[in-house]
PDB file of C-alpha atoms and ligand atoms in Angstrom:
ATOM      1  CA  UNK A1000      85.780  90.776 113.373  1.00 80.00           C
ATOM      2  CA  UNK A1001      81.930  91.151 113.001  1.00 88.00           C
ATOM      3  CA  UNK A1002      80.145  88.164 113.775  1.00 93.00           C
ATOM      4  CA  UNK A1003      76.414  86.838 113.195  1.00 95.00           C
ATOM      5  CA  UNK A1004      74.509  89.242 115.659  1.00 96.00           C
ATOM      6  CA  UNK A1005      76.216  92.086 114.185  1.00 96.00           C
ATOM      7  CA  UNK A1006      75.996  90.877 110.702  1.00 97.00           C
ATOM      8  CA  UNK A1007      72.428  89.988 111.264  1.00 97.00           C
ATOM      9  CA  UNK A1008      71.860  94.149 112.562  1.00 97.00           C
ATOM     10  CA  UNK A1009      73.641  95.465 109.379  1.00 97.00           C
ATOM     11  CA  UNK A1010      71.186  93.453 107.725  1.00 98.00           C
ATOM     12  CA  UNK A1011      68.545  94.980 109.480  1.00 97.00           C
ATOM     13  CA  UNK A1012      70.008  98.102 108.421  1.00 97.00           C
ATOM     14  CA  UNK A1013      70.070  97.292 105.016  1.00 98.00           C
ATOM     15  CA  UNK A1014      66.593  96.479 105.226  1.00 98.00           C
ATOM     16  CA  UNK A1015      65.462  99.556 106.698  1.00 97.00           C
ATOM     17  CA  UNK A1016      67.573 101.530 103.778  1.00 98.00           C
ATOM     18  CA  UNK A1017      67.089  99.875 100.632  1.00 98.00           C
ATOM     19  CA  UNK A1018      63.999  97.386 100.573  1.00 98.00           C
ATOM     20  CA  UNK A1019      61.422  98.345  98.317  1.00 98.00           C
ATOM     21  CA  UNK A1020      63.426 101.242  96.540  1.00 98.00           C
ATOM     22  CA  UNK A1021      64.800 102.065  93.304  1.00 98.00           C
ATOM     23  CA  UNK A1022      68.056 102.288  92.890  1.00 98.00           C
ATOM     24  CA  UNK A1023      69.255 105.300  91.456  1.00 97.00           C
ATOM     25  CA  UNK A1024      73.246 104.836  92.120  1.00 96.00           C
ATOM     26  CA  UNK A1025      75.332 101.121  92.089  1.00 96.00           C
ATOM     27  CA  UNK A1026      79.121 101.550  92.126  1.00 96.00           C
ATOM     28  CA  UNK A1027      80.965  98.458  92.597  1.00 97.00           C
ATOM     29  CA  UNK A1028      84.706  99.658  93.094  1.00 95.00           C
ATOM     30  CA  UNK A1029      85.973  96.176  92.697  1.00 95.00           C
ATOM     31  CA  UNK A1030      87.600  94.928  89.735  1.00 94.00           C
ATOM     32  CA  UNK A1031      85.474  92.186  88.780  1.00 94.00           C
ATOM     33  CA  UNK A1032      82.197  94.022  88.981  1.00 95.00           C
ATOM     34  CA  UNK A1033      83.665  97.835  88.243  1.00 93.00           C
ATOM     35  CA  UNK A1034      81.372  98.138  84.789  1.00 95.00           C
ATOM     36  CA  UNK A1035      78.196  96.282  86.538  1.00 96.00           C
ATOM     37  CA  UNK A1036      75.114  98.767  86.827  1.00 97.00           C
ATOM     38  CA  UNK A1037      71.661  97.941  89.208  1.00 98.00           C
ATOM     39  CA  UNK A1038      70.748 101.832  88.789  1.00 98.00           C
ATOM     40  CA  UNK A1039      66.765 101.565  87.904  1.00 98.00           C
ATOM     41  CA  UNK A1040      65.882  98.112  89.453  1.00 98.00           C
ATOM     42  CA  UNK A1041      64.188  98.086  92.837  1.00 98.00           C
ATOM     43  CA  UNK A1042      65.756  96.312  96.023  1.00 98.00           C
ATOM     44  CA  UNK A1043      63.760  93.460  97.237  1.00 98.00           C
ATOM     45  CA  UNK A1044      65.552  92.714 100.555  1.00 98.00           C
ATOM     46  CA  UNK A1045      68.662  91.521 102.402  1.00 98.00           C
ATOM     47  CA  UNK A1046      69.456  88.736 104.530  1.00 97.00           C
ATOM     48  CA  UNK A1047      71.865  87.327 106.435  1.00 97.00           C
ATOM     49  CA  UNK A1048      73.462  83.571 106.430  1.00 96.00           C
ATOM     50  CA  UNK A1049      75.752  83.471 108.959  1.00 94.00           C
ATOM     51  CA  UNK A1050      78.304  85.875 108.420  1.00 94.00           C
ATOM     52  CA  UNK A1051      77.530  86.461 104.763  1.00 96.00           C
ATOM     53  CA  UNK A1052      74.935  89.015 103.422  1.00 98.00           C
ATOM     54  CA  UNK A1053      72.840  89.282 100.789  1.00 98.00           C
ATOM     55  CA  UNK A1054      70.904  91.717  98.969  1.00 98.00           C
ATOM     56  CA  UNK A1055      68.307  90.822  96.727  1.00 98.00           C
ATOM     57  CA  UNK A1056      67.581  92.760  93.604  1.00 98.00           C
ATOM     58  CA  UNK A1057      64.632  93.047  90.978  1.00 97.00           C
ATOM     59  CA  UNK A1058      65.315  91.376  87.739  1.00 97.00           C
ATOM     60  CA  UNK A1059      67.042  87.812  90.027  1.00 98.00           C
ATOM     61  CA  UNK A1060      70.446  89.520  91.028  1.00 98.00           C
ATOM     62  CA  UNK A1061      71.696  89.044  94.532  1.00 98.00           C
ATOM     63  CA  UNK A1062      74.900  91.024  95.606  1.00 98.00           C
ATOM     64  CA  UNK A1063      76.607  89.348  98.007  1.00 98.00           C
ATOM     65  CA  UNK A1064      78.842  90.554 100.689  1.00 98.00           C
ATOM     66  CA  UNK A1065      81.013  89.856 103.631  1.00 96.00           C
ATOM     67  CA  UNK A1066      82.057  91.897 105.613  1.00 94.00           C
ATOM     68  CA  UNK A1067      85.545  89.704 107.278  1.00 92.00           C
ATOM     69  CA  UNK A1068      88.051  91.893 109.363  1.00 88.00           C
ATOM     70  CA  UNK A1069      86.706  95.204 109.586  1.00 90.00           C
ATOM     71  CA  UNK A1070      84.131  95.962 107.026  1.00 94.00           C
ATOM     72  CA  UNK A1071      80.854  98.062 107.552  1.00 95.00           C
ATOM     73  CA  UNK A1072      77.885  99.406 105.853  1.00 96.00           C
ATOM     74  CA  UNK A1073      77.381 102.806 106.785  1.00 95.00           C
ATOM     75  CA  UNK A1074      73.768 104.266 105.672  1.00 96.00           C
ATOM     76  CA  UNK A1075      73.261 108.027 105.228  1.00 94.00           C
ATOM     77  CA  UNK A1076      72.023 110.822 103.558  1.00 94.00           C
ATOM     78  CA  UNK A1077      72.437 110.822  99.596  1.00 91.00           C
ATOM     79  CA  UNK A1078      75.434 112.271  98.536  1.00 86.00           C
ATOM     80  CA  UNK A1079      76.857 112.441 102.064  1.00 88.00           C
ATOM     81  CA  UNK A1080      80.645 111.845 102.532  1.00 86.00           C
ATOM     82  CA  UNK A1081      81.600 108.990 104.263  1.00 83.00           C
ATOM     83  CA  UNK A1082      84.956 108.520 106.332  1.00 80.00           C
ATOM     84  CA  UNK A1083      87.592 106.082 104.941  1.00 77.00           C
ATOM     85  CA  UNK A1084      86.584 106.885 101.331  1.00 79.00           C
ATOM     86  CA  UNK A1085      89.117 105.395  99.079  1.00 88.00           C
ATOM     87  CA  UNK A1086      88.312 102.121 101.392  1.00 95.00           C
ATOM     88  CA  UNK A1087      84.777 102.066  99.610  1.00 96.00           C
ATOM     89  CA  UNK A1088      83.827  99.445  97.706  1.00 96.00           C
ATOM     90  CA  UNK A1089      80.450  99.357  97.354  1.00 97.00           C
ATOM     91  CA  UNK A1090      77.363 102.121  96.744  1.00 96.00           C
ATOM     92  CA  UNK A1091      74.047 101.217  96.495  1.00 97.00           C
ATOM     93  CA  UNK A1092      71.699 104.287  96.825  1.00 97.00           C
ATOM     94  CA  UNK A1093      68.176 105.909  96.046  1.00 97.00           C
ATOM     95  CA  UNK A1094      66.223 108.887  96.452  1.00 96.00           C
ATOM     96  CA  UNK A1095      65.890 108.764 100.475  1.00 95.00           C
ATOM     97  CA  UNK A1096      69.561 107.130 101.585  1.00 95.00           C
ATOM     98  CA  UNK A1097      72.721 105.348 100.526  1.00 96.00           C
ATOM     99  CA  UNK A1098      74.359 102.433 101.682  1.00 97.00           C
ATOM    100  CA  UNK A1099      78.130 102.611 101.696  1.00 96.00           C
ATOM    101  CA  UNK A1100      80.537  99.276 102.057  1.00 97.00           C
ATOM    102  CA  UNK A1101      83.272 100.447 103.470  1.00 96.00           C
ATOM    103  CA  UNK A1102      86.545  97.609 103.820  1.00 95.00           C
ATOM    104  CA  UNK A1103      83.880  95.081 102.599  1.00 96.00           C
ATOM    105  CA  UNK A1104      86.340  91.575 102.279  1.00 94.00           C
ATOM    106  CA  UNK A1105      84.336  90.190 100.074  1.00 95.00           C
ATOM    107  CA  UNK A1106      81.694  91.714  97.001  1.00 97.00           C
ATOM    108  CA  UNK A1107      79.911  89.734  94.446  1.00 97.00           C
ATOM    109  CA  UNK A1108      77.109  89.904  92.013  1.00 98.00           C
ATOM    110  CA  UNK A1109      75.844  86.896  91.184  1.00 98.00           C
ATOM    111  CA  UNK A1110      71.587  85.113  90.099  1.00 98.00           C
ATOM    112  CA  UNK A1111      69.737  84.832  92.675  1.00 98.00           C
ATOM    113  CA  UNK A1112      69.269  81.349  92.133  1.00 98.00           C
ATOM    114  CA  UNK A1113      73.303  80.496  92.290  1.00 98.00           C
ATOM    115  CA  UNK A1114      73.145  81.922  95.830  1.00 98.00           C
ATOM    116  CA  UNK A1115      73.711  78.354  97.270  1.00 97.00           C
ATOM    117  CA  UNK A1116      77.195  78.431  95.245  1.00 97.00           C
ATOM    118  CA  UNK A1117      78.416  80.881  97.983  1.00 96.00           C
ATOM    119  CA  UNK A1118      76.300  79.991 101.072  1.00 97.00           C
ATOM    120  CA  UNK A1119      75.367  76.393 100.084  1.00 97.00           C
ATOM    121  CA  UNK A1120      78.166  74.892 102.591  1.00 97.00           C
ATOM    122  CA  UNK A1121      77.513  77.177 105.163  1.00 97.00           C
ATOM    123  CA  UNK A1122      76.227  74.696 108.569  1.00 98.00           C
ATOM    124  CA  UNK A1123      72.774  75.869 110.254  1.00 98.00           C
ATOM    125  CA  UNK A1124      72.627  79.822 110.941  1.00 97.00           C
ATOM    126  CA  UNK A1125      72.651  80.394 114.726  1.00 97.00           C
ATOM    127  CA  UNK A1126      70.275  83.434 113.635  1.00 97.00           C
ATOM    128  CA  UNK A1127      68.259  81.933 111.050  1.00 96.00           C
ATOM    129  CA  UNK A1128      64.872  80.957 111.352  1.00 93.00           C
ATOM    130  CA  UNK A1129      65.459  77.376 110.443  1.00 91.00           C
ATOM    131  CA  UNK A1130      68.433  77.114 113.079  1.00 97.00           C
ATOM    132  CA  UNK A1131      68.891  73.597 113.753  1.00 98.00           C
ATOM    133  CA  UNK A1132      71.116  72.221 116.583  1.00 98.00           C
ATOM    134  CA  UNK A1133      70.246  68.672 115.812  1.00 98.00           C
ATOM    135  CA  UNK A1134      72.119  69.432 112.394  1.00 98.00           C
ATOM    136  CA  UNK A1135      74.220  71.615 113.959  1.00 98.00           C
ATOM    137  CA  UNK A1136      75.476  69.100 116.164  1.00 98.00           C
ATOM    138  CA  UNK A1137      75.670  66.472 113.431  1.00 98.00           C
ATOM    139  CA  UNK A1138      78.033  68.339 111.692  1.00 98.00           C
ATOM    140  CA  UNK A1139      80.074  68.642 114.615  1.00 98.00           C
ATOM    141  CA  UNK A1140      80.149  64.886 115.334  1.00 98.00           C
ATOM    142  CA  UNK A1141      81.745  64.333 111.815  1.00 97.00           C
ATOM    143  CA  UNK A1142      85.022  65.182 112.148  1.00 97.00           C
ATOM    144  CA  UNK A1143      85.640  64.174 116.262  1.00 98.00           C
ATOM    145  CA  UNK A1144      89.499  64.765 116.157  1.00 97.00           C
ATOM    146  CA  UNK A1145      88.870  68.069 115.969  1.00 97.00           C
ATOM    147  CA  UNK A1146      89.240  70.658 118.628  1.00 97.00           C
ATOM    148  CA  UNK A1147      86.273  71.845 119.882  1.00 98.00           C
ATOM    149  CA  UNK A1148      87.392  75.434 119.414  1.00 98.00           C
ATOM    150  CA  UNK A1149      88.453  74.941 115.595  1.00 97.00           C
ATOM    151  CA  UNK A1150      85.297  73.559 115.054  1.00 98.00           C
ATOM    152  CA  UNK A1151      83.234  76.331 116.134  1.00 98.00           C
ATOM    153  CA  UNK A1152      84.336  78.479 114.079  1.00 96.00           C
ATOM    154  CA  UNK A1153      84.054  76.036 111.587  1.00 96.00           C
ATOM    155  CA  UNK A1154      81.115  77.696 109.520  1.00 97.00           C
ATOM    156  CA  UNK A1155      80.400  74.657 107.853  1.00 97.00           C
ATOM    157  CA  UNK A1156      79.584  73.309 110.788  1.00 98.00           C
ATOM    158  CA  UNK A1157      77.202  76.330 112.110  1.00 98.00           C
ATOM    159  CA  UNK A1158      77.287  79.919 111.007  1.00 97.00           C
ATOM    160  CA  UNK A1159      77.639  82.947 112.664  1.00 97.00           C
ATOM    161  CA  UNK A1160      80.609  81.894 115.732  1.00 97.00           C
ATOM    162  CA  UNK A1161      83.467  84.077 115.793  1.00 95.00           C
ATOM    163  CA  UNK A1162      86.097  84.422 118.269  1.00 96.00           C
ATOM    164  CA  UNK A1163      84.185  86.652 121.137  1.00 97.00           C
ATOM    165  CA  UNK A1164      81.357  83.805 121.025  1.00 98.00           C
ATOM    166  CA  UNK A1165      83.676  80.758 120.899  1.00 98.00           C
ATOM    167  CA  UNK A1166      85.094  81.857 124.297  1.00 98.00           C
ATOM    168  CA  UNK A1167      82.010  82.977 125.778  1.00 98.00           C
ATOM    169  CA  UNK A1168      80.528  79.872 125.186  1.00 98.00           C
ATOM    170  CA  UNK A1169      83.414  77.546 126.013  1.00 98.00           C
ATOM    171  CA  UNK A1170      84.141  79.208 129.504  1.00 98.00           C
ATOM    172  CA  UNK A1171      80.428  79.268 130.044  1.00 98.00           C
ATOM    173  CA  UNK A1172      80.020  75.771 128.984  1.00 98.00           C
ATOM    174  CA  UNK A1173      83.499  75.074 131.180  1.00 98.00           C
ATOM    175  CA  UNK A1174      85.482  72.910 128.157  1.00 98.00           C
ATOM    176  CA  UNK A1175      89.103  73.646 127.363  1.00 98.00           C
ATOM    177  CA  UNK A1176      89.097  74.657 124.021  1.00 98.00           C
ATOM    178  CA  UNK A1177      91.527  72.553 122.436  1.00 97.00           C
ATOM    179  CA  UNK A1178      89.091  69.435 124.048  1.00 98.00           C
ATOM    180  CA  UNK A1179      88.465  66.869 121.350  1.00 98.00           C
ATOM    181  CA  UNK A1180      85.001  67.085 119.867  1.00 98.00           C
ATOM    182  CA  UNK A1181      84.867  63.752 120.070  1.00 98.00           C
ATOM    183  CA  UNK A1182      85.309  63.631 123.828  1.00 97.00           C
ATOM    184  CA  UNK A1183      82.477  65.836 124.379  1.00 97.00           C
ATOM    185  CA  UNK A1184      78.646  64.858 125.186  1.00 95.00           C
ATOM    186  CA  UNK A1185      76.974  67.560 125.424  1.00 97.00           C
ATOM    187  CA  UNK A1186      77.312  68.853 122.309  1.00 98.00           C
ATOM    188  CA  UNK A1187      73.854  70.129 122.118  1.00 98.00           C
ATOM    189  CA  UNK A1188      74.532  71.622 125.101  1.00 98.00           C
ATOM    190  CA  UNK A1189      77.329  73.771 123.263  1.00 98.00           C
ATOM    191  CA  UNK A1190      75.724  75.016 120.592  1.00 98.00           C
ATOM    192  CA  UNK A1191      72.135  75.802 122.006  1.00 98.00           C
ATOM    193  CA  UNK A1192      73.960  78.339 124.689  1.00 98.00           C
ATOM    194  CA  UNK A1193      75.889  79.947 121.974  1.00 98.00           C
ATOM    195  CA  UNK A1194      72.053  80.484 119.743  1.00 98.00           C
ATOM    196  CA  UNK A1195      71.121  81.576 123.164  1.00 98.00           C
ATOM    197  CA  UNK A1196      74.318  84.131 123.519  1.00 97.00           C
ATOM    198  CA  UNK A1197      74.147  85.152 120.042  1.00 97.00           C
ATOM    199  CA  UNK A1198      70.209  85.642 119.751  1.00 97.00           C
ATOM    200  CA  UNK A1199      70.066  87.773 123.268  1.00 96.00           C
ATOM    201  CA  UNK A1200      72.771  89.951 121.427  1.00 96.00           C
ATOM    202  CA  UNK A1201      71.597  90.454 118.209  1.00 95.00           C
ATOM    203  CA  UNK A1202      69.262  94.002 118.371  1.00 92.00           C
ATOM    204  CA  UNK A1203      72.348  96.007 120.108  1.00 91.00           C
ATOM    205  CA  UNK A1204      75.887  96.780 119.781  1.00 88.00           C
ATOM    206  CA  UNK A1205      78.444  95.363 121.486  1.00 88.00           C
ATOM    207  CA  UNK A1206      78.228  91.568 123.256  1.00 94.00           C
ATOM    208  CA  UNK A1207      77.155  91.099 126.337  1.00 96.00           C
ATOM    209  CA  UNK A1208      77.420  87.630 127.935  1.00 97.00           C
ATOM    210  CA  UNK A1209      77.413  88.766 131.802  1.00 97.00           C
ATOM    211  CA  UNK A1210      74.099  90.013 132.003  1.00 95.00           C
ATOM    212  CA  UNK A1211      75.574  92.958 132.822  1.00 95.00           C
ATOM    213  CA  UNK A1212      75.767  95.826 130.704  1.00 93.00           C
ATOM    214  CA  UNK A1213      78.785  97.949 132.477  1.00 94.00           C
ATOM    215  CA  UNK A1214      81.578  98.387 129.553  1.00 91.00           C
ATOM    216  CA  UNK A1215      84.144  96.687 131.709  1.00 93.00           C
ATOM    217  CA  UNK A1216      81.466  93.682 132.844  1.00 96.00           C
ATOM    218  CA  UNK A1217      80.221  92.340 129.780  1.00 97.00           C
ATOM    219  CA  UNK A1218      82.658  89.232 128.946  1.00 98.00           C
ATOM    220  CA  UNK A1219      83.547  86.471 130.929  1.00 98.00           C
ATOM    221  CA  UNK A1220      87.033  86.002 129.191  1.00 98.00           C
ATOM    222  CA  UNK A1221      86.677  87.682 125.773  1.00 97.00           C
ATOM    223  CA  UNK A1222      89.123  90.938 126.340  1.00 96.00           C
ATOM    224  CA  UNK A1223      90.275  90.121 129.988  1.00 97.00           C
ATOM    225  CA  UNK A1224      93.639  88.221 129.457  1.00 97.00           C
ATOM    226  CA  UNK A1225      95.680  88.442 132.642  1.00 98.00           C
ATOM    227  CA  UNK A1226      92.619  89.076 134.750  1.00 98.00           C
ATOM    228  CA  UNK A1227      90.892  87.381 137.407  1.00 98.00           C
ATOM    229  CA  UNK A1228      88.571  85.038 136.531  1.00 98.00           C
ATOM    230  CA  UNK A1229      85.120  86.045 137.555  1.00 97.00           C
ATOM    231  CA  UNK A1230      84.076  83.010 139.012  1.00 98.00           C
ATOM    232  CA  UNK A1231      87.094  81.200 140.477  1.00 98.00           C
ATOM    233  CA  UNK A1232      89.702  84.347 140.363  1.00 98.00           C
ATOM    234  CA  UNK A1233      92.425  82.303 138.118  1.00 98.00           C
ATOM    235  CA  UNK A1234      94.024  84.655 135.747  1.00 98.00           C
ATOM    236  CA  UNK A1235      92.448  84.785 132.286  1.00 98.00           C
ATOM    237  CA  UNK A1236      95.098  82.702 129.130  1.00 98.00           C
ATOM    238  CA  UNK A1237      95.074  83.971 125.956  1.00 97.00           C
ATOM    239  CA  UNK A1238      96.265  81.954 123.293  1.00 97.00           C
ATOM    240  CA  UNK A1239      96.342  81.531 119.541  1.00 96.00           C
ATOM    241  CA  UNK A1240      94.709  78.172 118.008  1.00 95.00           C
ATOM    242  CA  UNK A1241      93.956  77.017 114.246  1.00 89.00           C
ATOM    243  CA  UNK A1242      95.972  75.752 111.091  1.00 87.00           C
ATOM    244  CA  UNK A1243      99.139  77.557 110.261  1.00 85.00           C
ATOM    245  CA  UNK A1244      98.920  81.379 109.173  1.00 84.00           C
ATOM    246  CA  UNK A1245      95.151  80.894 110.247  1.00 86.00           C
ATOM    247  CA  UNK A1246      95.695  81.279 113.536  1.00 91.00           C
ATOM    248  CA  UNK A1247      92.901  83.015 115.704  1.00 93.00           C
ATOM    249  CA  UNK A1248      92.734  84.642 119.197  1.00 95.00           C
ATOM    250  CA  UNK A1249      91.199  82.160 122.352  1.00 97.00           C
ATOM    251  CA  UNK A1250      90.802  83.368 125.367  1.00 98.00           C
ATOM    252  CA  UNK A1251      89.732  80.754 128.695  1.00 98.00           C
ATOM    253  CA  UNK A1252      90.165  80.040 132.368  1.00 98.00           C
ATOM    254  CA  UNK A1253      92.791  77.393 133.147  1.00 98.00           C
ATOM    255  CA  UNK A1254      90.165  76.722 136.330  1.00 98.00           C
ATOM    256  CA  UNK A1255      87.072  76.490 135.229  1.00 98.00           C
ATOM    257  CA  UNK A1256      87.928  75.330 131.911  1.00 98.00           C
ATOM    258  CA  UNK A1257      90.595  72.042 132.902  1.00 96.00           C
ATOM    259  CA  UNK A1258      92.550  70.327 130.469  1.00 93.00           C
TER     260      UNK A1258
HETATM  261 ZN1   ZN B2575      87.629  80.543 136.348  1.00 58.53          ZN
END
């Protein structure tokens, strides 16, 4: 699943595609929006909140979208095919390029000014410019039964975690993830290494939280179940954590992260 540094490229991408163009193609291949039309109006810009984008058009439309499991903007030529076709559902396009939502979980059209209706709740974004750990951490501190793992992930709480940076961080930070929030101090400490992780990420593919860039060296425990622990040699747990049927991946070190 994407998270906020590669959320946070596509809208870079975005950016670089449609800003400042008119639009001479919009298909929305989603029910709800299948007869809405943005050809002629120019694209002001996208952003990013968290995991959530959105693109900005002339006349106070936003389109909002989300990419969840395994969705993608791909940005070509005009006209050009793109693989995994009858998985489109969105085409925005002008005279130089198109941008083409493939497997997109989520795509909305919606004024500009109800924007905060579907990123209002969303905690401080680790890639924002007003990122805020104070806040950040404030929000964590509110519900201290909590696991600390839940509750990054939590994007109410801060936006842009997903399961790769949640273990990073954790291993890095050495807490057992299902460690009550409200058993842990340095909860500033938390979420200013994962801005840290997330930010030194964020103009390249793939996550590197090593330092080093060799394919097989990049994680600490994200992807290496079963193997030795960097550090202390321990083999790697994987595990699932979360409410019922929500149930998400965590990876850790029984060693360096102790119950
Ligand atoms: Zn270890």
């Amino acid at each position: 699943m994407p998270e906020g540094d590669a959320v946070y490229r596509t809208a870079a991408r975005l950016r670089g595609a449609l800003d400042g163009q008119v639009l001479t193609r919009s298909e929305f291949r989603v029910p709800r929006h299948a007869t809405a039309d943005l050809t002629g109006r120019s694209v002001l810009e996208t952003v990013s909140r968290g995991k959530h984008l959105l693109t900005r058009v002339e006349g106070g439309l936003t389109v909002h979208t989300h990419l969840r499991m395994d969705g993608s903007w791909q940005v070509t030529a005009p006209g050009r095919r793109v693989a995994g076709g009858d998985q489109v559902r969105l085409i925005l396009a002008n005279a130089r390029c198109q941008a083409v939502g493939v497997r997109l979980g989520m795509v909305d059209l919606l004024r500009t000014a109800d924007e905060g209706r579907v990123v209002g709740h969303l905690g401080p974004d680790l890639l924002g410019l007003d990122w805020d750990p104070v806040e950040a951490v404030r929000r964590l501190r509110r519900d201290p039964d909590t696991t600390i793992g839940e509750a990054l992930l939590d994007q109410r709480n801060l936006a842009g975690i997903g399961t790769i940076y949640r273990a990073e961080t954790l291993f890095l930070r050495g807490i057992w993830p299902w460690r009550r929030v409200g058993d842990i101090e340095d909860l500033d400490g938390v979420v200013t290494l994962a801005q840290r992780l997330l930010d030194a990420n964020k103009r390249h593919a793939g996550t590197v939280t090593t330092g080093d860039r060799r394919p097989a060296n990049q994680t600490w425990v994200y992807g290496r179940a079963g193997r030795p622990c960097r550090r202390c040699g321990t083999r790697i747990s994987r595990g699932e954590m979360g409410a019922h049927a929500q149930e998400r991946l965590v990876l850790w070190c029984g060693g360096c992260q102790p119950r």
